[in-house]
Short mmCIF file of N, CA and C in Angstrom, two decimals:
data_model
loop_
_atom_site.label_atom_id
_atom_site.label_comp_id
_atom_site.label_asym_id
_atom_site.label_seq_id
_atom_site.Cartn_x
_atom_site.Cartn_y
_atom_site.Cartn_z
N UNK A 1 -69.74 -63.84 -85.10
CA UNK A 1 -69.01 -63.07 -86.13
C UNK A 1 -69.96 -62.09 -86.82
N UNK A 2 -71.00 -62.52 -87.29
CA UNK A 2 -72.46 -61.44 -87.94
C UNK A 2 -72.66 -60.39 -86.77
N UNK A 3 -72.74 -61.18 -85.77
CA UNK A 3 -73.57 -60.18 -84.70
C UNK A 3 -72.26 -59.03 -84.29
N UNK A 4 -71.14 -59.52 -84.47
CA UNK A 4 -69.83 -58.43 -84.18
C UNK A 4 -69.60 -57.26 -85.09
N UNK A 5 -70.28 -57.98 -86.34
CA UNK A 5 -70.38 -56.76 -87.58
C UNK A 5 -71.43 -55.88 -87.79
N UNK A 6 -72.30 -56.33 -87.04
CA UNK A 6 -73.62 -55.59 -86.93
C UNK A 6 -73.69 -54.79 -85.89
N UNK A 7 -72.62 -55.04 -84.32
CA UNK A 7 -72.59 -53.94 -83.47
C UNK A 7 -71.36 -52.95 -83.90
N UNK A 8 -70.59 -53.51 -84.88
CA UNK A 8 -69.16 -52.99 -85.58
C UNK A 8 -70.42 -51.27 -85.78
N UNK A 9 -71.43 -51.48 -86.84
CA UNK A 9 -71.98 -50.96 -87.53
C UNK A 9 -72.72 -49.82 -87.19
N UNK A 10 -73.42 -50.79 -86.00
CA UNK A 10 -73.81 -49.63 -84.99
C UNK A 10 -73.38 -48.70 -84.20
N UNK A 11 -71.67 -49.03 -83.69
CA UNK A 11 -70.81 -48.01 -83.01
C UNK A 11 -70.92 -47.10 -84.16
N UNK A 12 -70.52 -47.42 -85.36
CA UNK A 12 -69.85 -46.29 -86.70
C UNK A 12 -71.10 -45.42 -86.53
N UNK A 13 -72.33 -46.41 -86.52
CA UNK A 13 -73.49 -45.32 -86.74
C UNK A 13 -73.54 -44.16 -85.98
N UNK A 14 -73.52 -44.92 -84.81
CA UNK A 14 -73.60 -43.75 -83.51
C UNK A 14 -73.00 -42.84 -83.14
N UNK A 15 -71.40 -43.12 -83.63
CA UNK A 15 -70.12 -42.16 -83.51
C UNK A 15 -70.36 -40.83 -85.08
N UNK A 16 -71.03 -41.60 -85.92
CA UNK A 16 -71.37 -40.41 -87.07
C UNK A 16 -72.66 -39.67 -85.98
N UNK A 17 -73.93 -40.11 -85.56
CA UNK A 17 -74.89 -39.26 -85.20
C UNK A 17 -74.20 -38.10 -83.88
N UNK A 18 -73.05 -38.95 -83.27
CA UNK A 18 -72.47 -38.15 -82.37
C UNK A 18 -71.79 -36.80 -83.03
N UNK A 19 -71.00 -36.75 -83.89
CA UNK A 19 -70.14 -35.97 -84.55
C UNK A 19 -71.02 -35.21 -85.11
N UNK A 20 -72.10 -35.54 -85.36
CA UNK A 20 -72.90 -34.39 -86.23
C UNK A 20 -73.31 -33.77 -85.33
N UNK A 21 -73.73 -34.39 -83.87
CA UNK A 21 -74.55 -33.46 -83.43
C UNK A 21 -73.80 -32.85 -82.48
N UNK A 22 -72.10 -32.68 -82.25
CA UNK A 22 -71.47 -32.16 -81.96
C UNK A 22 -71.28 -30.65 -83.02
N UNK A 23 -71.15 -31.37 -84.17
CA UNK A 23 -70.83 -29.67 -85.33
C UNK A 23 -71.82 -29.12 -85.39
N UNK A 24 -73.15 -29.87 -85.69
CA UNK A 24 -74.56 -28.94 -85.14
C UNK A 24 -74.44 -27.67 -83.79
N UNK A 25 -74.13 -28.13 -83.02
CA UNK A 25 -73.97 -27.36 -81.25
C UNK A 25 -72.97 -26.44 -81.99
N UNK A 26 -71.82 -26.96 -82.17
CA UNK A 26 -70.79 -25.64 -82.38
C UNK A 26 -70.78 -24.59 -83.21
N UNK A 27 -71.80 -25.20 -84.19
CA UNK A 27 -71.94 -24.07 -85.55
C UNK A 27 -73.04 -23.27 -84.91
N UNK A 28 -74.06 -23.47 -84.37
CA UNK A 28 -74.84 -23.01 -83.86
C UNK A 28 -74.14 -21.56 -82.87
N UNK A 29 -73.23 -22.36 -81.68
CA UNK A 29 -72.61 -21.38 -80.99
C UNK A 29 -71.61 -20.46 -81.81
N UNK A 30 -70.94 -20.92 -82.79
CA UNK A 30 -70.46 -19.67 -83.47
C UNK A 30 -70.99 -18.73 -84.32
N UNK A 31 -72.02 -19.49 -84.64
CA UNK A 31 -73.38 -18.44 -85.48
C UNK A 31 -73.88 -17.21 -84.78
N UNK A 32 -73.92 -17.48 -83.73
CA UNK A 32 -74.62 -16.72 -82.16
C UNK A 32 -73.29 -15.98 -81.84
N UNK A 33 -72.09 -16.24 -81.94
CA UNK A 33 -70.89 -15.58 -81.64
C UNK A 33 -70.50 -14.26 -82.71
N UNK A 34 -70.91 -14.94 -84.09
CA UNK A 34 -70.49 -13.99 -84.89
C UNK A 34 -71.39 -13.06 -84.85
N UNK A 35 -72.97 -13.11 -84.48
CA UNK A 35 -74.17 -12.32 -84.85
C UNK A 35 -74.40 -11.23 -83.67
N UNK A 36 -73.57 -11.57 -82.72
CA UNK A 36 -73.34 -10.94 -81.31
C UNK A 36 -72.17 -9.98 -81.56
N UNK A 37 -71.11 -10.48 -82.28
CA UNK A 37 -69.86 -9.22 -82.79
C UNK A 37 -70.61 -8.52 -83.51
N UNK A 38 -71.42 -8.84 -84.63
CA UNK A 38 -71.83 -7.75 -85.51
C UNK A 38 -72.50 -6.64 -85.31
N UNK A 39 -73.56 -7.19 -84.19
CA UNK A 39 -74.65 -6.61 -83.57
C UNK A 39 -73.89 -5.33 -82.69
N UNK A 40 -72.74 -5.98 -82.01
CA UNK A 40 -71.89 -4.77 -81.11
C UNK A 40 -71.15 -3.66 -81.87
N UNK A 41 -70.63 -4.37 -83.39
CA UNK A 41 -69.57 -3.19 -84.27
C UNK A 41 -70.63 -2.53 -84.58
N UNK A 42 -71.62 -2.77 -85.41
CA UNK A 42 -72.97 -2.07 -85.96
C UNK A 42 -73.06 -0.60 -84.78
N UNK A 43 -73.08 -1.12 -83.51
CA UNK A 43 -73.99 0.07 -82.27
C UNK A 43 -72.27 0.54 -82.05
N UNK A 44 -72.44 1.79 -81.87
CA UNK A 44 -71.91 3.55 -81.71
C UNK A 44 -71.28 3.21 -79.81
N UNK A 45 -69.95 2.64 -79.38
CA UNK A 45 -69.90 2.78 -78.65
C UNK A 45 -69.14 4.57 -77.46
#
């Protein structure tokens, strides 16, 4: 029963380090998305 709450604990943990380092990646790629539009409206096509 302890040891079920303690791997309970560790999924939660892991599923938070997952999720972050999922919004990390994506913010990243939309950071790079938006800085790539700007960069193109900025230049005189």
């Amino acid at each position: 029963m302890h040891r079920r709450n303690v791997s309970g604990r560790f999924s939660s943990d892991l599923r938070a380090l997952l999720i972050a380092d999922i919004i990390r990646r994506v913010s990243f790629r939309l950071r790079e998305q938006i800085l790539d539009e700007m960069r193109s409206d900025t230049q005189p096509r």
